[in-house]
mmCIF file with all atom_site columns, C-alpha atoms in Angstrom:
data_model
loop_
_atom_site.group_PDB
_atom_site.id
_atom_site.type_symbol
_atom_site.label_atom_id
_atom_site.label_alt_id
_atom_site.label_comp_id
_atom_site.label_asym_id
_atom_site.label_entity_id
_atom_site.label_seq_id
_atom_site.pdbx_PDB_ins_code
_atom_site.Cartn_x
_atom_site.Cartn_y
_atom_site.Cartn_z
_atom_site.occupancy
_atom_site.B_iso_or_equiv
_atom_site.pdbx_formal_charge
_atom_site.auth_seq_id
_atom_site.auth_comp_id
_atom_site.auth_asym_id
_atom_site.auth_atom_id
_atom_site.pdbx_PDB_model_num
ATOM 1   C CA . MET U 1 1   ? -24.800 56.947  -29.788 1.00 49.00 ? 1   MET U CA 1
ATOM 2   C CA . GLY U 1 2   ? -27.857 54.796  -30.222 1.00 49.00 ? 2   GLY U CA 1
ATOM 3   C CA . LYS U 1 3   ? -25.972 52.504  -32.582 1.00 51.00 ? 3   LYS U CA 1
ATOM 4   C CA . GLN U 1 4   ? -23.090 52.190  -30.157 1.00 52.00 ? 4   GLN U CA 1
ATOM 5   C CA . GLU U 1 5   ? -25.323 51.132  -27.278 1.00 54.00 ? 5   GLU U CA 1
ATOM 6   C CA . GLY U 1 6   ? -27.054 48.554  -29.472 1.00 49.00 ? 6   GLY U CA 1
ATOM 7   C CA . TYR U 1 7   ? -23.709 47.144  -30.502 1.00 50.00 ? 7   TYR U CA 1
ATOM 8   C CA . ILE U 1 8   ? -22.554 46.836  -26.898 1.00 50.00 ? 8   ILE U CA 1
ATOM 9   C CA . THR U 1 9   ? -25.820 45.193  -25.878 1.00 50.00 ? 9   THR U CA 1
ATOM 10  C CA . TYR U 1 10  ? -25.501 42.770  -28.803 1.00 49.00 ? 10  TYR U CA 1
ATOM 11  C CA . ARG U 1 11  ? -21.918 41.840  -27.827 1.00 51.00 ? 11  ARG U CA 1
ATOM 12  C CA . ILE U 1 12  ? -22.793 41.387  -24.137 1.00 51.00 ? 12  ILE U CA 1
ATOM 13  C CA . SER U 1 13  ? -25.700 39.104  -24.928 1.00 48.00 ? 13  SER U CA 1
ATOM 14  C CA . ASP U 1 14  ? -23.398 37.097  -27.226 1.00 48.00 ? 14  ASP U CA 1
ATOM 15  C CA . PHE U 1 15  ? -20.929 36.708  -24.381 1.00 50.00 ? 15  PHE U CA 1
ATOM 16  C CA . GLU U 1 16  ? -23.566 35.553  -21.934 1.00 52.00 ? 16  GLU U CA 1
ATOM 17  C CA . GLY U 1 17  ? -24.825 32.907  -24.329 1.00 52.00 ? 17  GLY U CA 1
ATOM 18  C CA . SER U 1 18  ? -28.343 34.296  -24.671 1.00 52.00 ? 18  SER U CA 1
ATOM 19  C CA . GLY U 1 19  ? -27.968 36.654  -27.608 1.00 50.00 ? 19  GLY U CA 1
ATOM 20  C CA . ASN U 1 20  ? -28.034 36.505  -31.355 1.00 52.00 ? 20  ASN U CA 1
ATOM 21  C CA . GLY U 1 21  ? -25.649 33.904  -32.870 1.00 51.00 ? 21  GLY U CA 1
ATOM 22  C CA . SER U 1 22  ? -24.606 32.350  -29.580 1.00 53.00 ? 22  SER U CA 1
ATOM 23  C CA . GLY U 1 23  ? -25.779 28.771  -30.142 1.00 58.00 ? 23  GLY U CA 1
ATOM 24  C CA . TYR U 1 24  ? -26.257 26.360  -27.274 1.00 63.00 ? 24  TYR U CA 1
ATOM 25  C CA . TYR U 1 25  ? -23.924 24.852  -24.710 1.00 64.00 ? 25  TYR U CA 1
ATOM 26  C CA . ASP U 1 26  ? -22.720 21.414  -25.812 1.00 70.00 ? 26  ASP U CA 1
ATOM 27  C CA . GLU U 1 27  ? -21.588 19.457  -22.782 1.00 77.00 ? 27  GLU U CA 1
ATOM 28  C CA . ARG U 1 28  ? -20.528 16.429  -24.840 1.00 80.00 ? 28  ARG U CA 1
ATOM 29  C CA . LYS U 1 29  ? -18.208 18.564  -26.957 1.00 82.00 ? 29  LYS U CA 1
ATOM 30  C CA . GLU U 1 30  ? -16.599 20.027  -23.840 1.00 80.00 ? 30  GLU U CA 1
ATOM 31  C CA . LYS U 1 31  ? -16.081 16.542  -22.353 1.00 82.00 ? 31  LYS U CA 1
ATOM 32  C CA . MET U 1 32  ? -14.462 15.370  -25.597 1.00 84.00 ? 32  MET U CA 1
ATOM 33  C CA . GLU U 1 33  ? -12.103 18.351  -25.561 1.00 84.00 ? 33  GLU U CA 1
ATOM 34  C CA . ARG U 1 34  ? -11.172 17.664  -21.933 1.00 83.00 ? 34  ARG U CA 1
ATOM 35  C CA . LYS U 1 35  ? -10.520 13.986  -22.709 1.00 85.00 ? 35  LYS U CA 1
ATOM 36  C CA . GLN U 1 36  ? -8.324  14.951  -25.678 1.00 86.00 ? 36  GLN U CA 1
ATOM 37  C CA . SER U 1 37  ? -6.289  17.273  -23.457 1.00 85.00 ? 37  SER U CA 1
ATOM 38  C CA . ALA U 1 38  ? -6.005  14.532  -20.857 1.00 86.00 ? 38  ALA U CA 1
ATOM 39  C CA . ARG U 1 39  ? -4.755  12.086  -23.521 1.00 90.00 ? 39  ARG U CA 1
ATOM 40  C CA . VAL U 1 40  ? -1.932  14.408  -24.505 1.00 90.00 ? 40  VAL U CA 1
ATOM 41  C CA . LEU U 1 41  ? -0.980  14.930  -20.870 1.00 91.00 ? 41  LEU U CA 1
ATOM 42  C CA . SER U 1 42  ? -1.149  11.156  -20.324 1.00 93.00 ? 42  SER U CA 1
ATOM 43  C CA . LEU U 1 43  ? 1.429   10.637  -23.075 1.00 94.00 ? 43  LEU U CA 1
ATOM 44  C CA . VAL U 1 44  ? 3.695   13.158  -21.355 1.00 94.00 ? 44  VAL U CA 1
ATOM 45  C CA . LEU U 1 45  ? 3.124   11.316  -18.058 1.00 95.00 ? 45  LEU U CA 1
ATOM 46  C CA . ILE U 1 46  ? 4.116   8.003   -19.676 1.00 96.00 ? 46  ILE U CA 1
ATOM 47  C CA . GLY U 1 47  ? 7.337   9.625   -20.927 1.00 96.00 ? 47  GLY U CA 1
ATOM 48  C CA . ILE U 1 48  ? 8.120   10.894  -17.436 1.00 96.00 ? 48  ILE U CA 1
ATOM 49  C CA . LEU U 1 49  ? 7.425   7.447   -15.946 1.00 96.00 ? 49  LEU U CA 1
ATOM 50  C CA . PHE U 1 50  ? 9.782   5.935   -18.528 1.00 97.00 ? 50  PHE U CA 1
ATOM 51  C CA . CYS U 1 51  ? 12.520  8.381   -17.489 1.00 95.00 ? 51  CYS U CA 1
ATOM 52  C CA . LEU U 1 52  ? 11.947  7.576   -13.794 1.00 95.00 ? 52  LEU U CA 1
ATOM 53  C CA . GLY U 1 53  ? 12.102  3.857   -14.557 1.00 96.00 ? 53  GLY U CA 1
ATOM 54  C CA . LEU U 1 54  ? 15.296  4.259   -16.587 1.00 95.00 ? 54  LEU U CA 1
ATOM 55  C CA . THR U 1 55  ? 16.891  6.262   -13.778 1.00 94.00 ? 55  THR U CA 1
ATOM 56  C CA . THR U 1 56  ? 15.942  3.576   -11.254 1.00 95.00 ? 56  THR U CA 1
ATOM 57  C CA . TYR U 1 57  ? 17.323  0.857   -13.539 1.00 96.00 ? 57  TYR U CA 1
ATOM 58  C CA . LEU U 1 58  ? 20.662  2.670   -13.868 1.00 93.00 ? 58  LEU U CA 1
ATOM 59  C CA . VAL U 1 59  ? 20.929  3.214   -10.105 1.00 94.00 ? 59  VAL U CA 1
ATOM 60  C CA . VAL U 1 60  ? 20.192  -0.463  -9.376  1.00 95.00 ? 60  VAL U CA 1
ATOM 61  C CA . ARG U 1 61  ? 22.698  -1.520  -12.046 1.00 94.00 ? 61  ARG U CA 1
ATOM 62  C CA . GLU U 1 62  ? 25.426  0.609   -10.473 1.00 93.00 ? 62  GLU U CA 1
ATOM 63  C CA . LEU U 1 63  ? 24.615  -0.730  -7.007  1.00 93.00 ? 63  LEU U CA 1
ATOM 64  C CA . ASN U 1 64  ? 24.837  -4.257  -8.404  1.00 94.00 ? 64  ASN U CA 1
ATOM 65  C CA . TYR U 1 65  ? 28.335  -3.474  -9.707  1.00 93.00 ? 65  TYR U CA 1
ATOM 66  C CA . LYS U 1 66  ? 29.301  -1.904  -6.385  1.00 93.00 ? 66  LYS U CA 1
ATOM 67  C CA . TYR U 1 67  ? 28.111  -4.674  -4.053  1.00 93.00 ? 67  TYR U CA 1
ATOM 68  C CA . ASP U 1 68  ? 28.496  -7.782  -6.247  1.00 93.00 ? 68  ASP U CA 1
ATOM 69  C CA . GLY U 1 69  ? 31.465  -6.700  -8.346  1.00 92.00 ? 69  GLY U CA 1
ATOM 70  C CA . THR U 1 70  ? 35.168  -6.229  -7.859  1.00 92.00 ? 70  THR U CA 1
ATOM 71  C CA . LYS U 1 71  ? 36.607  -2.826  -6.999  1.00 92.00 ? 71  LYS U CA 1
ATOM 72  C CA . GLN U 1 72  ? 39.923  -1.615  -8.320  1.00 91.00 ? 72  GLN U CA 1
ATOM 73  C CA . THR U 1 73  ? 41.475  1.777   -7.606  1.00 90.00 ? 73  THR U CA 1
ATOM 74  C CA . VAL U 1 74  ? 43.318  3.374   -10.528 1.00 89.00 ? 74  VAL U CA 1
ATOM 75  C CA . GLU U 1 75  ? 45.150  6.643   -10.965 1.00 89.00 ? 75  GLU U CA 1
ATOM 76  C CA . CYS U 1 76  ? 43.563  9.243   -13.186 1.00 83.00 ? 76  CYS U CA 1
ATOM 77  C CA . ASN U 1 77  ? 43.828  12.832  -14.295 1.00 80.00 ? 77  ASN U CA 1
ATOM 78  C CA . PRO U 1 78  ? 40.673  14.724  -13.215 1.00 73.00 ? 78  PRO U CA 1
ATOM 79  C CA . SER U 1 79  ? 40.708  16.818  -16.392 1.00 79.00 ? 79  SER U CA 1
ATOM 80  C CA . ASN U 1 80  ? 40.339  13.721  -18.629 1.00 82.00 ? 80  ASN U CA 1
ATOM 81  C CA . ALA U 1 81  ? 36.970  12.117  -19.361 1.00 82.00 ? 81  ALA U CA 1
ATOM 82  C CA . THR U 1 82  ? 38.426  8.619   -19.584 1.00 86.00 ? 82  THR U CA 1
ATOM 83  C CA . VAL U 1 83  ? 40.938  6.518   -17.700 1.00 87.00 ? 83  VAL U CA 1
ATOM 84  C CA . SER U 1 84  ? 42.886  3.514   -18.926 1.00 88.00 ? 84  SER U CA 1
ATOM 85  C CA . TRP U 1 85  ? 43.667  0.648   -16.578 1.00 88.00 ? 85  TRP U CA 1
ATOM 86  C CA . ARG U 1 86  ? 45.356  -2.725  -16.733 1.00 88.00 ? 86  ARG U CA 1
ATOM 87  C CA . ALA U 1 87  ? 43.070  -5.620  -15.864 1.00 88.00 ? 87  ALA U CA 1
ATOM 88  C CA . PRO U 1 88  ? 44.202  -8.865  -14.217 1.00 88.00 ? 88  PRO U CA 1
ATOM 89  C CA . ASP U 1 89  ? 44.288  -10.496 -17.689 1.00 89.00 ? 89  ASP U CA 1
ATOM 90  C CA . ASP U 1 90  ? 47.151  -8.076  -18.646 1.00 89.00 ? 90  ASP U CA 1
ATOM 91  C CA . ARG U 1 91  ? 45.026  -6.162  -21.153 1.00 91.00 ? 91  ARG U CA 1
ATOM 92  C CA . THR U 1 92  ? 44.438  -2.414  -21.046 1.00 91.00 ? 92  THR U CA 1
ATOM 93  C CA . TYR U 1 93  ? 40.847  -1.146  -20.920 1.00 90.00 ? 93  TYR U CA 1
ATOM 94  C CA . ILE U 1 94  ? 39.408  2.364   -21.127 1.00 90.00 ? 94  ILE U CA 1
ATOM 95  C CA . VAL U 1 95  ? 36.620  3.506   -18.802 1.00 89.00 ? 95  VAL U CA 1
ATOM 96  C CA . ASP U 1 96  ? 34.506  6.653   -19.117 1.00 87.00 ? 96  ASP U CA 1
ATOM 97  C CA . ILE U 1 97  ? 34.712  8.699   -15.897 1.00 85.00 ? 97  ILE U CA 1
ATOM 98  C CA . ALA U 1 98  ? 32.841  11.807  -17.060 1.00 82.00 ? 98  ALA U CA 1
ATOM 99  C CA . TYR U 1 99  ? 29.845  11.263  -14.747 1.00 80.00 ? 99  TYR U CA 1
ATOM 100 C CA . ALA U 1 100 ? 31.941  10.598  -11.668 1.00 79.00 ? 100 ALA U CA 1
ATOM 101 C CA . PHE U 1 101 ? 32.601  14.337  -11.187 1.00 76.00 ? 101 PHE U CA 1
ATOM 102 C CA . SER U 1 102 ? 35.697  13.557  -9.168  1.00 74.00 ? 102 SER U CA 1
ATOM 103 C CA . ASP U 1 103 ? 38.555  15.964  -8.457  1.00 75.00 ? 103 ASP U CA 1
ATOM 104 C CA . GLU U 1 104 ? 40.729  13.242  -6.957  1.00 80.00 ? 104 GLU U CA 1
ATOM 105 C CA . HIS U 1 105 ? 43.745  11.671  -8.646  1.00 84.00 ? 105 HIS U CA 1
ATOM 106 C CA . GLU U 1 106 ? 42.519  8.170   -7.839  1.00 87.00 ? 106 GLU U CA 1
ATOM 107 C CA . ILE U 1 107 ? 39.175  6.688   -8.754  1.00 88.00 ? 107 ILE U CA 1
ATOM 108 C CA . ASP U 1 108 ? 37.443  3.382   -8.023  1.00 90.00 ? 108 ASP U CA 1
ATOM 109 C CA . ILE U 1 109 ? 36.201  1.299   -10.931 1.00 91.00 ? 109 ILE U CA 1
ATOM 110 C CA . TYR U 1 110 ? 33.936  -1.724  -10.600 1.00 92.00 ? 110 TYR U CA 1
ATOM 111 C CA . TYR U 1 111 ? 33.507  -4.797  -12.782 1.00 92.00 ? 111 TYR U CA 1
ATOM 112 C CA . LEU U 1 112 ? 31.556  -8.048  -12.516 1.00 92.00 ? 112 LEU U CA 1
ATOM 113 C CA . GLY U 1 113 ? 33.425  -11.358 -12.703 1.00 89.00 ? 113 GLY U CA 1
ATOM 114 C CA . ASP U 1 114 ? 35.882  -11.450 -15.595 1.00 88.00 ? 114 ASP U CA 1
ATOM 115 C CA . ASP U 1 115 ? 33.984  -8.853  -17.647 1.00 88.00 ? 115 ASP U CA 1
ATOM 116 C CA . TYR U 1 116 ? 36.685  -6.177  -17.555 1.00 89.00 ? 116 TYR U CA 1
ATOM 117 C CA . GLY U 1 117 ? 35.478  -4.479  -20.739 1.00 88.00 ? 117 GLY U CA 1
ATOM 118 C CA . HIS U 1 118 ? 32.260  -3.359  -19.049 1.00 89.00 ? 118 HIS U CA 1
ATOM 119 C CA . ALA U 1 119 ? 33.874  -1.800  -15.987 1.00 90.00 ? 119 ALA U CA 1
ATOM 120 C CA . ILE U 1 120 ? 32.112  1.324   -14.701 1.00 90.00 ? 120 ILE U CA 1
ATOM 121 C CA . VAL U 1 121 ? 32.689  4.217   -12.345 1.00 90.00 ? 121 VAL U CA 1
ATOM 122 C CA . MET U 1 122 ? 30.007  5.131   -9.813  1.00 90.00 ? 122 MET U CA 1
ATOM 123 C CA . THR U 1 123 ? 28.000  8.150   -10.913 1.00 88.00 ? 123 THR U CA 1
ATOM 124 C CA . ASN U 1 124 ? 27.945  10.979  -8.408  1.00 86.00 ? 124 ASN U CA 1
ATOM 125 C CA . TYR U 1 125 ? 24.895  10.574  -6.139  1.00 88.00 ? 125 TYR U CA 1
ATOM 126 C CA . LYS U 1 126 ? 23.999  14.266  -6.592  1.00 89.00 ? 126 LYS U CA 1
ATOM 127 C CA . LEU U 1 127 ? 23.170  13.580  -10.238 1.00 90.00 ? 127 LEU U CA 1
ATOM 128 C CA . TRP U 1 128 ? 20.752  10.826  -9.234  1.00 91.00 ? 128 TRP U CA 1
ATOM 129 C CA . CYS U 1 129 ? 19.099  13.109  -6.660  1.00 93.00 ? 129 CYS U CA 1
ATOM 130 C CA . ILE U 1 130 ? 18.667  15.856  -9.260  1.00 95.00 ? 130 ILE U CA 1
ATOM 131 C CA . CYS U 1 131 ? 17.134  13.365  -11.733 1.00 94.00 ? 131 CYS U CA 1
ATOM 132 C CA . TYR U 1 132 ? 14.654  12.090  -9.152  1.00 95.00 ? 132 TYR U CA 1
ATOM 133 C CA . LEU U 1 133 ? 13.712  15.613  -8.068  1.00 96.00 ? 133 LEU U CA 1
ATOM 134 C CA . VAL U 1 134 ? 13.169  16.836  -11.636 1.00 96.00 ? 134 VAL U CA 1
ATOM 135 C CA . PHE U 1 135 ? 11.253  13.801  -12.902 1.00 95.00 ? 135 PHE U CA 1
ATOM 136 C CA . GLY U 1 136 ? 9.336   13.380  -9.634  1.00 95.00 ? 136 GLY U CA 1
ATOM 137 C CA . GLY U 1 137 ? 8.316   17.042  -9.667  1.00 96.00 ? 137 GLY U CA 1
ATOM 138 C CA . LEU U 1 138 ? 7.243   16.832  -13.310 1.00 95.00 ? 138 LEU U CA 1
ATOM 139 C CA . PHE U 1 139 ? 5.265   13.678  -12.511 1.00 96.00 ? 139 PHE U CA 1
ATOM 140 C CA . VAL U 1 140 ? 3.329   15.435  -9.744  1.00 96.00 ? 140 VAL U CA 1
ATOM 141 C CA . VAL U 1 141 ? 2.642   18.546  -11.869 1.00 95.00 ? 141 VAL U CA 1
ATOM 142 C CA . VAL U 1 142 ? 1.440   16.580  -14.904 1.00 94.00 ? 142 VAL U CA 1
ATOM 143 C CA . LEU U 1 143 ? -0.680  14.220  -12.783 1.00 94.00 ? 143 LEU U CA 1
ATOM 144 C CA . TYR U 1 144 ? -2.304  17.225  -11.079 1.00 93.00 ? 144 TYR U CA 1
ATOM 145 C CA . SER U 1 145 ? -2.959  18.774  -14.517 1.00 91.00 ? 145 SER U CA 1
ATOM 146 C CA . ILE U 1 146 ? -4.610  15.583  -15.741 1.00 90.00 ? 146 ILE U CA 1
ATOM 147 C CA . ILE U 1 147 ? -6.870  15.433  -12.695 1.00 90.00 ? 147 ILE U CA 1
ATOM 148 C CA . LYS U 1 148 ? -7.849  19.100  -13.061 1.00 88.00 ? 148 LYS U CA 1
ATOM 149 C CA . THR U 1 149 ? -8.491  18.616  -16.785 1.00 86.00 ? 149 THR U CA 1
ATOM 150 C CA . ILE U 1 150 ? -10.772 15.620  -16.300 1.00 85.00 ? 150 ILE U CA 1
ATOM 151 C CA . ARG U 1 151 ? -12.575 16.986  -13.246 1.00 83.00 ? 151 ARG U CA 1
ATOM 152 C CA . PRO U 1 152 ? -12.749 20.768  -13.418 1.00 74.00 ? 152 PRO U CA 1
ATOM 153 C CA . LYS U 1 153 ? -13.755 22.652  -10.316 1.00 73.00 ? 153 LYS U CA 1
ATOM 154 C CA . LYS U 1 154 ? -17.479 23.300  -10.155 1.00 70.00 ? 154 LYS U CA 1
ATOM 155 C CA . HIS U 1 155 ? -18.442 26.881  -9.380  1.00 63.00 ? 155 HIS U CA 1
ATOM 156 C CA . ALA U 1 156 ? -21.351 27.534  -7.059  1.00 55.00 ? 156 ALA U CA 1
ATOM 157 C CA . ASN U 1 157 ? -24.232 29.604  -8.369  1.00 58.00 ? 157 ASN U CA 1
ATOM 158 C CA . VAL U 1 158 ? -24.601 32.711  -6.264  1.00 50.00 ? 158 VAL U CA 1
#
């Protein structure tokens, strides 16, 4: 039993940082490790900001089509992902309606000026809300993680 107690005492002193083979506390090394972790999280944060910016760009683009463009109502089959329509120049164009999530048999398409080939359908607003909630939530979580990584909570000595 004497050996066992010595082993336990040796392991406890190692854990506390005052025993055999423990070394010293290197504050610079810990700061470097925290900065490296913060760099990785910062790259993730930049990716999330890019996704938020892209979502905002797409929303503004659709609103530009809606308020500055021309609206035309066409008949469609809700089970199809595309709809074909005849433009005022007597040509037939195909528009993707997959993101409209519409169960109606008529859908509104929007185009700017005489650019009938780039006509779009308004994306369902619920999809935009979900995108903002997901990316906004991820932004807050990652930003909080970066702050906690750079400035860890100091524990009081009792």
